[in-house]
XYZ file of C-alpha atoms in Angstrom:
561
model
C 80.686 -13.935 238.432
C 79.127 -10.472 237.673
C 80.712 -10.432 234.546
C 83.583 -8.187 235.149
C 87.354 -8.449 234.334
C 88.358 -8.167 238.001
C 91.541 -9.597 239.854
C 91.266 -10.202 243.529
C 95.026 -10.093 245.494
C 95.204 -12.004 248.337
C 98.369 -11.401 251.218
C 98.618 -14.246 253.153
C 101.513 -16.353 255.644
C 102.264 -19.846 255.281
C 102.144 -20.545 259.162
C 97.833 -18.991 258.690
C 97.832 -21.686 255.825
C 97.290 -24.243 258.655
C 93.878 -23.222 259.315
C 91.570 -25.931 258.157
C 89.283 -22.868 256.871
C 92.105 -21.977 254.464
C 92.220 -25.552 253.321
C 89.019 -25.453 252.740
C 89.588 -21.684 250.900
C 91.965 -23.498 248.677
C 89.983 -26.472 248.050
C 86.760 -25.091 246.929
C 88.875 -21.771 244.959
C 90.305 -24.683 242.621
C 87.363 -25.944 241.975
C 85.127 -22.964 241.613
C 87.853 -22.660 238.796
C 88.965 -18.795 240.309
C 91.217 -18.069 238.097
C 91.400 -14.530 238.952
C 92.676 -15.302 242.383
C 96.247 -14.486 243.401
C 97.728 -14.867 246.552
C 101.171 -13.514 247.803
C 102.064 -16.151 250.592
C 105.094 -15.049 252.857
C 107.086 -17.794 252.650
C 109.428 -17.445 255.790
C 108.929 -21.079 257.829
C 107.863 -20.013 260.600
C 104.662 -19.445 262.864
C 104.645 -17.356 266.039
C 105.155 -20.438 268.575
C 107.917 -22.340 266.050
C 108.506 -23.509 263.161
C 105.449 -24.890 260.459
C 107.272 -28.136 259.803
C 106.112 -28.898 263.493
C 102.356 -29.305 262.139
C 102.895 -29.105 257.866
C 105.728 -31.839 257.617
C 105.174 -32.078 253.926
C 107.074 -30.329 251.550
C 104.694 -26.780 251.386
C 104.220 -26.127 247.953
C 102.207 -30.142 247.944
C 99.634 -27.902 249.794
C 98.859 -25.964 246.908
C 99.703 -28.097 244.366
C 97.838 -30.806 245.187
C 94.585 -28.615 245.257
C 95.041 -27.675 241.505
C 96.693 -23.992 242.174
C 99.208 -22.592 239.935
C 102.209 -22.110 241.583
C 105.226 -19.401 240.773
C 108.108 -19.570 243.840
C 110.248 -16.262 243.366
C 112.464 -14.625 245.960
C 110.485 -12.425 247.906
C 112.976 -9.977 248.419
C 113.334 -9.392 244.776
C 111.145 -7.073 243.184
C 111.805 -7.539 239.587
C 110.883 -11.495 240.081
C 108.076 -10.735 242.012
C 106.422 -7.742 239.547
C 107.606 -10.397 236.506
C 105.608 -13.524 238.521
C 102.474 -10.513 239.800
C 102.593 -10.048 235.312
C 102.533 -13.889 234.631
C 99.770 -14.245 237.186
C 97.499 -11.412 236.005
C 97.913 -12.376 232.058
C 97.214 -16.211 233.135
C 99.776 -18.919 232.457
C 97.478 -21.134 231.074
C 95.253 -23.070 233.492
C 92.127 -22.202 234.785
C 92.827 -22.023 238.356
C 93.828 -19.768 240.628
C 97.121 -18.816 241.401
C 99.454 -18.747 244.489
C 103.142 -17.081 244.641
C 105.587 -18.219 246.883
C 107.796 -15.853 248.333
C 110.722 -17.082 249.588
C 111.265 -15.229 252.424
C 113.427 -14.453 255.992
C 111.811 -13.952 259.373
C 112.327 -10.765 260.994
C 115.464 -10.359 258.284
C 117.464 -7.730 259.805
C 115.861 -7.959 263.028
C 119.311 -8.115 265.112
C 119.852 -11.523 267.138
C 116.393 -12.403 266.205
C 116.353 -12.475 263.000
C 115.397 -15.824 261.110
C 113.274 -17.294 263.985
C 110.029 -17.196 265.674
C 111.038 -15.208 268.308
C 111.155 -12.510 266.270
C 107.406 -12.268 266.248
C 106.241 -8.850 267.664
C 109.118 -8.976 270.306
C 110.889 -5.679 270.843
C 114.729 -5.390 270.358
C 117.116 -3.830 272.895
C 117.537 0.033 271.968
C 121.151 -0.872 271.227
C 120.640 -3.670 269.327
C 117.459 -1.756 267.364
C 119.884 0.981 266.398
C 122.350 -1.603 264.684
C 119.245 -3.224 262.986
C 118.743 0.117 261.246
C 121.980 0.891 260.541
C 122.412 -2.391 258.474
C 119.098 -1.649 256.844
C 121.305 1.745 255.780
C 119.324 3.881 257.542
C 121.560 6.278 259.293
C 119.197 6.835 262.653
C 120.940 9.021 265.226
C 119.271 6.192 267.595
C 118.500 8.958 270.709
C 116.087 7.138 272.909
C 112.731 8.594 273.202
C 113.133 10.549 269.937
C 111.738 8.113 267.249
C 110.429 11.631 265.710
C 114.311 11.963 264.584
C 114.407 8.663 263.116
C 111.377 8.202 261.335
C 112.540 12.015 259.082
C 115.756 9.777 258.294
C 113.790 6.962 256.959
C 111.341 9.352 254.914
C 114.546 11.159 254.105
C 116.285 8.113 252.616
C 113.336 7.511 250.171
C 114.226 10.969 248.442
C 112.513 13.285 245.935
C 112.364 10.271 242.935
C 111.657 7.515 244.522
C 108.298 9.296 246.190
C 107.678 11.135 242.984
C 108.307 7.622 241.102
C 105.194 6.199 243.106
C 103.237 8.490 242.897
C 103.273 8.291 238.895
C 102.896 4.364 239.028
C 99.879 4.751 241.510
C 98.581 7.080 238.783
C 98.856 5.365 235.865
C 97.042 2.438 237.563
C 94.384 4.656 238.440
C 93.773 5.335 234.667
C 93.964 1.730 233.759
C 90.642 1.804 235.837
C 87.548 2.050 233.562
C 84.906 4.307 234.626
C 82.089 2.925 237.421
C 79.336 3.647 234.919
C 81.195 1.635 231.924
C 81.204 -1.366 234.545
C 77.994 -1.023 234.891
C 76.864 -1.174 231.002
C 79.369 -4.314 230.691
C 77.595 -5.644 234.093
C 74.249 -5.571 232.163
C 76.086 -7.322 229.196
C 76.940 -10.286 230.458
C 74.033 -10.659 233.006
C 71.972 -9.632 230.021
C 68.372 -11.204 231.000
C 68.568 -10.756 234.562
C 67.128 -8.578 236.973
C 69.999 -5.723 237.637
C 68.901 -4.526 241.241
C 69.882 -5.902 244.863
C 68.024 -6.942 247.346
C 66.835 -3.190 248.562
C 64.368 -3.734 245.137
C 62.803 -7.214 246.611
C 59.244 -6.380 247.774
C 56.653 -8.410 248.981
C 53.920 -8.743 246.789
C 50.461 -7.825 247.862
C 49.203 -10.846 246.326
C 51.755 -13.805 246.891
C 52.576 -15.763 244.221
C 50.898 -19.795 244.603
C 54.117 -21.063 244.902
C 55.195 -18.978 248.509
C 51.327 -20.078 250.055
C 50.469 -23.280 251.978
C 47.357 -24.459 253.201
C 46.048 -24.270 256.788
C 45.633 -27.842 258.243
C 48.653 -29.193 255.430
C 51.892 -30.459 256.924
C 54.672 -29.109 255.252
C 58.429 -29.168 256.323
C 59.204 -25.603 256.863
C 62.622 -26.599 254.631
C 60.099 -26.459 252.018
C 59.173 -22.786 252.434
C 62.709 -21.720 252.181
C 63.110 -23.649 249.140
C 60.412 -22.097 247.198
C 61.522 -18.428 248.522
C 65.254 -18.611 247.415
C 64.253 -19.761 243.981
C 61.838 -17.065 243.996
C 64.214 -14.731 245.104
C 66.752 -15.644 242.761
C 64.635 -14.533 239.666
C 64.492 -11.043 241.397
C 67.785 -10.328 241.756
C 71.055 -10.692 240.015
C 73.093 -10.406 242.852
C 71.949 -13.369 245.005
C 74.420 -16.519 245.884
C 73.137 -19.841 247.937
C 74.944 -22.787 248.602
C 75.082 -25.750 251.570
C 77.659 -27.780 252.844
C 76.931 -30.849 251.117
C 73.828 -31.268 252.108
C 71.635 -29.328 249.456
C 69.246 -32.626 248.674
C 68.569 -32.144 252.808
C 68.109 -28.490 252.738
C 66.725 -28.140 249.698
C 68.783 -24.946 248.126
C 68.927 -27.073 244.971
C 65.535 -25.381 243.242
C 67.481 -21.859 243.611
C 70.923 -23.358 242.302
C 69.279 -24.055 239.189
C 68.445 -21.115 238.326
C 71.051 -19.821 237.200
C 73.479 -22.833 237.765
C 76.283 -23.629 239.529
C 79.121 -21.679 239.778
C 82.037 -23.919 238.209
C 84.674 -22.893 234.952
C 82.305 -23.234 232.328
C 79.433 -21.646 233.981
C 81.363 -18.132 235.638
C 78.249 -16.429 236.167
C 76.064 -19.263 238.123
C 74.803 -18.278 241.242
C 74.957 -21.934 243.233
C 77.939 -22.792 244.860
C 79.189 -26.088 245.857
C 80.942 -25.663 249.584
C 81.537 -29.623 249.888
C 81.723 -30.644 253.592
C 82.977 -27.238 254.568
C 81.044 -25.513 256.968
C 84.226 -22.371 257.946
C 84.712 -21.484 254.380
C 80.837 -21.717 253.368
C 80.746 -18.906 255.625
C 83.832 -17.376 255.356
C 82.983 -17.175 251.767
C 79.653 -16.120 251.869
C 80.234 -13.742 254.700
C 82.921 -11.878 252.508
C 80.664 -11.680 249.510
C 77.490 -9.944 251.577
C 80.058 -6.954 252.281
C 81.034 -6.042 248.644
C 79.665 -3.215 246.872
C 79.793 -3.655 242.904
C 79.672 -1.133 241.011
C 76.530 0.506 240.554
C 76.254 0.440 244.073
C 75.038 -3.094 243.973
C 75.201 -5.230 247.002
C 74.967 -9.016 247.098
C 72.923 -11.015 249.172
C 73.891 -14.825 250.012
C 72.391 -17.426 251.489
C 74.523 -20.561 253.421
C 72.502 -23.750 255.033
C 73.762 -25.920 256.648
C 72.073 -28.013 260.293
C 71.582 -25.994 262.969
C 73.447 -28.233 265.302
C 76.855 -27.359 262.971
C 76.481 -23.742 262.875
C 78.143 -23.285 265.661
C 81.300 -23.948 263.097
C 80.272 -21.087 261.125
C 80.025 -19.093 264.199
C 83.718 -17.216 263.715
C 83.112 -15.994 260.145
C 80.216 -14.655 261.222
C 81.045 -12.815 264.441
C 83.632 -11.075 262.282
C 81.090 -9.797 259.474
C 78.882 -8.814 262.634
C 82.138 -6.369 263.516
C 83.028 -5.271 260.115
C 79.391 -4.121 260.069
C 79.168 -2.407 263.179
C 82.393 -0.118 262.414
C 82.023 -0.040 258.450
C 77.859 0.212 258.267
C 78.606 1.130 254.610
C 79.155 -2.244 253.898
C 77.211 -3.887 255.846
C 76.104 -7.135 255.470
C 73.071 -9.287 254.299
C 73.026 -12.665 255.044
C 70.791 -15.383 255.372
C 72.533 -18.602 257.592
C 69.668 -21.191 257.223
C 69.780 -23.748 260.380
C 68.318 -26.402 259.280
C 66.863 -29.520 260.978
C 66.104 -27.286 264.082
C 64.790 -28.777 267.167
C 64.670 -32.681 267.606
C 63.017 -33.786 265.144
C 66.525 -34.908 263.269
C 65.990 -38.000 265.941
C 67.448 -40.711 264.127
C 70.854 -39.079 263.305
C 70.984 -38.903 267.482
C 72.275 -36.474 269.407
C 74.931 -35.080 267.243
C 72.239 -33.678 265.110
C 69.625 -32.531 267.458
C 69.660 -28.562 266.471
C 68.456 -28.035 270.810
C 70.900 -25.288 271.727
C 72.805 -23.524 268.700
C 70.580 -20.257 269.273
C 72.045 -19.798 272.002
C 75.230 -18.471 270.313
C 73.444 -16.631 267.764
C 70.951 -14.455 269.783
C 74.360 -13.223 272.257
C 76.043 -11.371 268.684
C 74.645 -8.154 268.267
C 73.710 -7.578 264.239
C 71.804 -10.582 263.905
C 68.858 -11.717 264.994
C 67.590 -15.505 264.921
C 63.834 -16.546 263.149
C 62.227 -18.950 264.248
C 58.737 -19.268 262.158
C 56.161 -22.015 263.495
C 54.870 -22.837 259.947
C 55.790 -22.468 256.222
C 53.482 -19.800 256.222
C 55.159 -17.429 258.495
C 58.401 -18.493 257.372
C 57.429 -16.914 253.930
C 56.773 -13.574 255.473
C 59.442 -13.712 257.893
C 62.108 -13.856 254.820
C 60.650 -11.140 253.039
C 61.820 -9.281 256.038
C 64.809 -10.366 256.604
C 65.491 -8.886 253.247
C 63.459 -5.545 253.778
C 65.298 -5.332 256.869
C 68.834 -6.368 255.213
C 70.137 -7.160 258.766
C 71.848 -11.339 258.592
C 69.784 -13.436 260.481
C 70.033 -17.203 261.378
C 66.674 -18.944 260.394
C 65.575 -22.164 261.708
C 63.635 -24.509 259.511
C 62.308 -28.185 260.442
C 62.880 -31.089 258.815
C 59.821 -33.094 258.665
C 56.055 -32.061 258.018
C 55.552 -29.468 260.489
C 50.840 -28.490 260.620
C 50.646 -25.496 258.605
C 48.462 -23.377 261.312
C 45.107 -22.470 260.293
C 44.014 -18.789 260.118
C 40.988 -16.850 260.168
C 38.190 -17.372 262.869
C 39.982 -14.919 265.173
C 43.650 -16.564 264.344
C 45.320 -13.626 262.499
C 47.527 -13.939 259.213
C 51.227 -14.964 259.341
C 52.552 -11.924 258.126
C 52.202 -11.064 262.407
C 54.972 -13.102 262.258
C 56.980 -10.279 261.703
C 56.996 -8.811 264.970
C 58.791 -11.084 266.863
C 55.654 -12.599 268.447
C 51.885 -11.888 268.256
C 48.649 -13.148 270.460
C 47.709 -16.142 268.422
C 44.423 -16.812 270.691
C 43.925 -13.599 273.615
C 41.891 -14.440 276.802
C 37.935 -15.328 276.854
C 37.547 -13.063 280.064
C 35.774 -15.725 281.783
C 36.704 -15.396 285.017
C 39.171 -18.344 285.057
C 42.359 -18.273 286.268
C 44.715 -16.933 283.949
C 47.498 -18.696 281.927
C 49.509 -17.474 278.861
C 51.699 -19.304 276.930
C 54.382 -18.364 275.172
C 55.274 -20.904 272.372
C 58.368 -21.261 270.071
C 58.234 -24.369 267.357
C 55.794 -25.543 265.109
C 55.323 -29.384 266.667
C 55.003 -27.482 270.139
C 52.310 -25.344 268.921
C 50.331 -28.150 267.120
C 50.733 -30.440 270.788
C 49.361 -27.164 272.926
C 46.483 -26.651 270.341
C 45.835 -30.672 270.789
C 45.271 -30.305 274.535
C 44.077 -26.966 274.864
C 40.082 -27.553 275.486
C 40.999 -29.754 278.160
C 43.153 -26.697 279.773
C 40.721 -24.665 279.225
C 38.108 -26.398 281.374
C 40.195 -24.799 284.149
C 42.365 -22.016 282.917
C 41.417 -18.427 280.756
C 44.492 -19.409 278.180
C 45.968 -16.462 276.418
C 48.294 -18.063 273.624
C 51.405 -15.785 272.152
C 53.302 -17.216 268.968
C 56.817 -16.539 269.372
C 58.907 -16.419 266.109
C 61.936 -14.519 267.223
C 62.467 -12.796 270.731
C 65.194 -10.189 269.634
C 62.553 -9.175 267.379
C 59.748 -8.775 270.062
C 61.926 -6.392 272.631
C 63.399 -4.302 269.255
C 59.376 -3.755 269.332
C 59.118 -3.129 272.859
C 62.127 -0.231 272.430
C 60.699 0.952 269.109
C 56.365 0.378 269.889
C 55.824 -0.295 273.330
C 51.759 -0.018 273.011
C 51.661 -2.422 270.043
C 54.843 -4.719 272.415
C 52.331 -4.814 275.630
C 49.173 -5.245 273.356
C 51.214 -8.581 272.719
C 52.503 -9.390 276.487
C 52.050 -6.716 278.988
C 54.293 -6.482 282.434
C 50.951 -7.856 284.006
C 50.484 -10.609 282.216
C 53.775 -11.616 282.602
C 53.347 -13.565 285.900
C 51.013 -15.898 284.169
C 53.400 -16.752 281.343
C 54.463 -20.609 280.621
C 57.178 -20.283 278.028
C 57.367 -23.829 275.907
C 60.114 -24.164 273.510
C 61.428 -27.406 271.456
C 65.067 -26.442 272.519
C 67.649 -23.741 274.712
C 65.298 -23.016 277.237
C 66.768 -19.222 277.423
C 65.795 -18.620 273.710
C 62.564 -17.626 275.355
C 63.652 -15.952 278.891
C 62.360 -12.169 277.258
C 59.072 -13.355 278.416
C 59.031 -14.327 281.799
C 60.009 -12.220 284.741
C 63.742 -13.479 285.786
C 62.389 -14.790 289.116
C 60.193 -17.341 286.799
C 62.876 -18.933 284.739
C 62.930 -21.909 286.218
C 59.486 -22.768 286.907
C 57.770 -20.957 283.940
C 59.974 -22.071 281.231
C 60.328 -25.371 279.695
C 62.544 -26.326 277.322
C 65.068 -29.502 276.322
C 67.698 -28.346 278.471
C 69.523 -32.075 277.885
C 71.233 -33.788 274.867
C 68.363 -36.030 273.770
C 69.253 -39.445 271.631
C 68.241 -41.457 269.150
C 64.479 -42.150 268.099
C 61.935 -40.974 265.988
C 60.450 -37.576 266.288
C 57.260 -38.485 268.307
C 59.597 -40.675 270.634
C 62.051 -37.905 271.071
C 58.963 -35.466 271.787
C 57.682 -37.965 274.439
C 61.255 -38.127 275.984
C 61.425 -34.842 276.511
C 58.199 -34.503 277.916
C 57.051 -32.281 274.783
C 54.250 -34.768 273.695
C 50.782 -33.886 274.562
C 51.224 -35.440 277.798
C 54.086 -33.729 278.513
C 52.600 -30.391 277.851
C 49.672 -30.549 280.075
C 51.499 -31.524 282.760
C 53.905 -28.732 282.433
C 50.814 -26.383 281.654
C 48.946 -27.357 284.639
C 51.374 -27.561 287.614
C 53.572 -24.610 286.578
C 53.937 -21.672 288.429
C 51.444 -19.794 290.350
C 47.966 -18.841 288.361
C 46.180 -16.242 289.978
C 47.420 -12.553 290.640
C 50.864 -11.894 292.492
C 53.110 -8.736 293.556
C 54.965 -7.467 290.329
């Protein structure tokens, strides 16, 4: 997709291939039309428990063949038929698909009694029996026990002077098949002629943002609407940028970036959309993978995967392992955006399987990524253009419906304070009222609190803190404690009433542990079926709701810290 003549080799076993992710690998690799793709697949029957036939009991090459994969079967233990079928694969044998070879292959061949079953799956042989294994491998091992030192020199010994040499000269000449990094860059700029040749290091926020990325205070716009317009923003800044959903891009609304450069399908190799189908794994297996390359140049992709909040949870395995990869390989660290959609409960009518209430809760346990939560298109805007300034994968929750676009000025400050996790949306008047601060996550619960807050303010001071992302708020208390307690301080902490339209814990960092209970509300329940304002009434989230939570929780005046 970048333009490049590149093959991508693929080991795999056939007892892995009965991962649904892998089906879905397979699936979406045929029709992507990959025909650079080649996978080795050990061929040997067996998983570690038994054999596959127990859970694959149709014949295995239907599993490939039926996705539209070229298929070559050789005897793995043959090395002319498997460099002749790695040749036919490379040059293409006429289809535009990818291709899978078959190795016919024995389990633990040579392994002693346990060779040819499942058994043979990192179990240990008897010395004895070990020392005949070798033997008929024609490796003469003296077989002391406790000296493997003496038997690994035989084994180097027995690949002698010419063989080593030999590989040595065919790793070299493959080296100098490899054209220089700076000529794949030139034909880079070739094909992607047009395009913007930089990652996303080069995106910058604009001092003046363009019309399309600002929304008016007092409008109510779906914060799925924000995202929208930034990724097909985005996508004009970079080359290197890939977004897709799982079937639900009319939902989401990834579509507007898709078209910019198109779909990724065979006669459109360098699109940038991707169609994931109903495929939630892969979508993030996928786009996981391709956040970690480097091109060359030094180039590093960005991607961006949607799905509903409520099904990331699916996703969550791909990314825990591009979470690791980045921790111990921070030279290829990854930058990804996983867009939860439909967050909260305003996806009422689908029920309860769709209510995005507690998926956060997953997401803000990994370390190396952090989850945004913006209250307003506005904010979700500026909270993007930091993900990518930042270049750390986050998972971003967007609404479905209209959500009030909150209006600033008049002592409300911009939404680029968004940025910092949380900021004082409204601080106290100082009037010698009791004191009550609260600590809001979600757009709808924001626009309720504003509804009813003169009549909470005929007996409470009311200090109101937007909270957009908690893991961002205590990096700032580690990294800028005066500009963290300017926000909350430890003092005002015993006033706090933490309000959030799902997982209760999402916003825990602001009470004192003693509080959780009575100072933080959230929908701590699966909810069901109704329309948004019915669900909000429900869950006691409505106006109503609020003040009664406001008003009766908690203790308001000064207590022991």
């Amino acid at each position: 997709s970048c333009g490049l003549a590149t093959k991508a080799f693929v080991v795999a076993g056939d007892a892995e291939s009965e991962e649904g992710m892998s089906y879905e690998a397979r699936n979406v690799a045929s029709a992507l039309g990959v025909r650079n793709l080649i996978v080795t697949l050990d061929y040997n029957h067996f998983g570690i428990d038994g054999p596959i036939t127990e859970v694959l009991p149709s014949a295995y090459p239907n599993h490939w063949f039926s996705l539209g994969w070229n298929i070559i079967e050789v005897d793995g233990r043959n090395v002319r038929e498997l460099v002749y079928a790695y040749r036919l694969a490379a040059d293409g044998i006429g289809a535009e698909k990818p291709t899978v070879v078959i190795c016919h292959t024995t389990k633990g061949l040579a392994y002693g009694k346990l060779e040819n079953s499942a058994d043979s799956h990192g179990a240990l042989l008897p010395h004895p029996e070990y020392v005949a294994a070798m033997h008929k491998l024609g490796f003469p091992v003296p077989g002391v026990k406790g000296d493997v030192a003496a038997d690994i020199q035989v084994v180097v010994a027995a690949l002698g002077e010419t063989e080593s040499a030999y590989l040595l000269e065919r790793l070299a000449a493959d080296a100098r098949l490899i054209p220089p990094e700076e000529e794949l860059v030139e034909r880079m700029k070739t094909a992607l002629a047009g395009r913007p040749l930089v990652d996303y290091r080069k995106i910058q926020r604009p001092a003046e943002l363009p019309p399309e990325l600002v929304f008016q205070g007092g409008d109510s716009v779906a914060i799925r609407k924000a995202t929208e317009a930034w990724f097909a923003w985005a996508m004009k800044q970079t080359a290197f940028f890939y977004i897709g959903a799982g079937d639900l891009m009319k939902s989401i609304l990834t579509g507007k970036a898709e078209n910019v450069y198109g779909v990724i399908k065979p006669g459109n190799v360098l699109g940038r959309g991707l169609r994931f189908g109903i495929a939630e794994q892969n979508m993030a297996m996928m786009s996981c993978a391709m956040s970690q390359d480097t091109l060359p140049g030094g180039f590093r992709p960005m991607t961006a995967f949607a799905t509903y909040g409520v099904f990331t949870c699916m996703m969550a395995n791909a990314v825990r392992m591009t979470l690791i990869n980045s921790d111990v390989n921070p030279s290829a660290s990854a930058f990804f955006i996983m867009l939860a959609a439909h967050d909260g409960p305003e996806t009422g009518e689908d029920g309860p399987t769709h209510h995005g209430l507690f998926w956060m809760s997953l997401y803000t346990a990994y370390p190396g990524i952090k989850v945004y939560k913006p209250l307003d298109a506005n904010e979700a805007v500026e909270m993007l253009f930091l993900a990518a300034q930042r270049g750390e994968p986050v998972a971003f929750s967007c609404t479905r419906p209209g959500t009030p676009v909150l209006k600033r000025g008049e002592g409300v400050p911009p939404a680029r304070e968004a940025i910092h996790g949380a900021y004082v949306f409204k601080p106290f008047r100082e009037n010698g009222k009791p004191k009550k601060v609260l600590a809001i996550a979600g757009g709808q619960v924001m626009h309720n609190a504003l509804e009813i807050l003169p009549e909470i303010e005929e007996q409470f001071d009311v200090k109101i803190v937007a909270v957009t992302s908690p893991q961002l708020y205590e990096e700032l208390r580690r990294t800028d404690p005066p500009k963290a307690a300017a926000i909350l301080s430890d003092e005002e902490r015993q006033y706090v009433v933490a309000l959030h339209n799902g997982w209760p814990g999402f916003l825990y960092p602001f009470v004192m542990p003693g509080d959780f209970q009575s100072r933080v509300f959230g929908m701590d329940r699966f909810s069901r079926s109704g329309k948004p304002d019915e669900i909000y009434r429900n869950a006691g989230f409505d106006c109503a709701g609020l003040r009664k939570k406001i008003l009766t929780s908690g203790a308001s005046t000064n207590r022991p810290l």
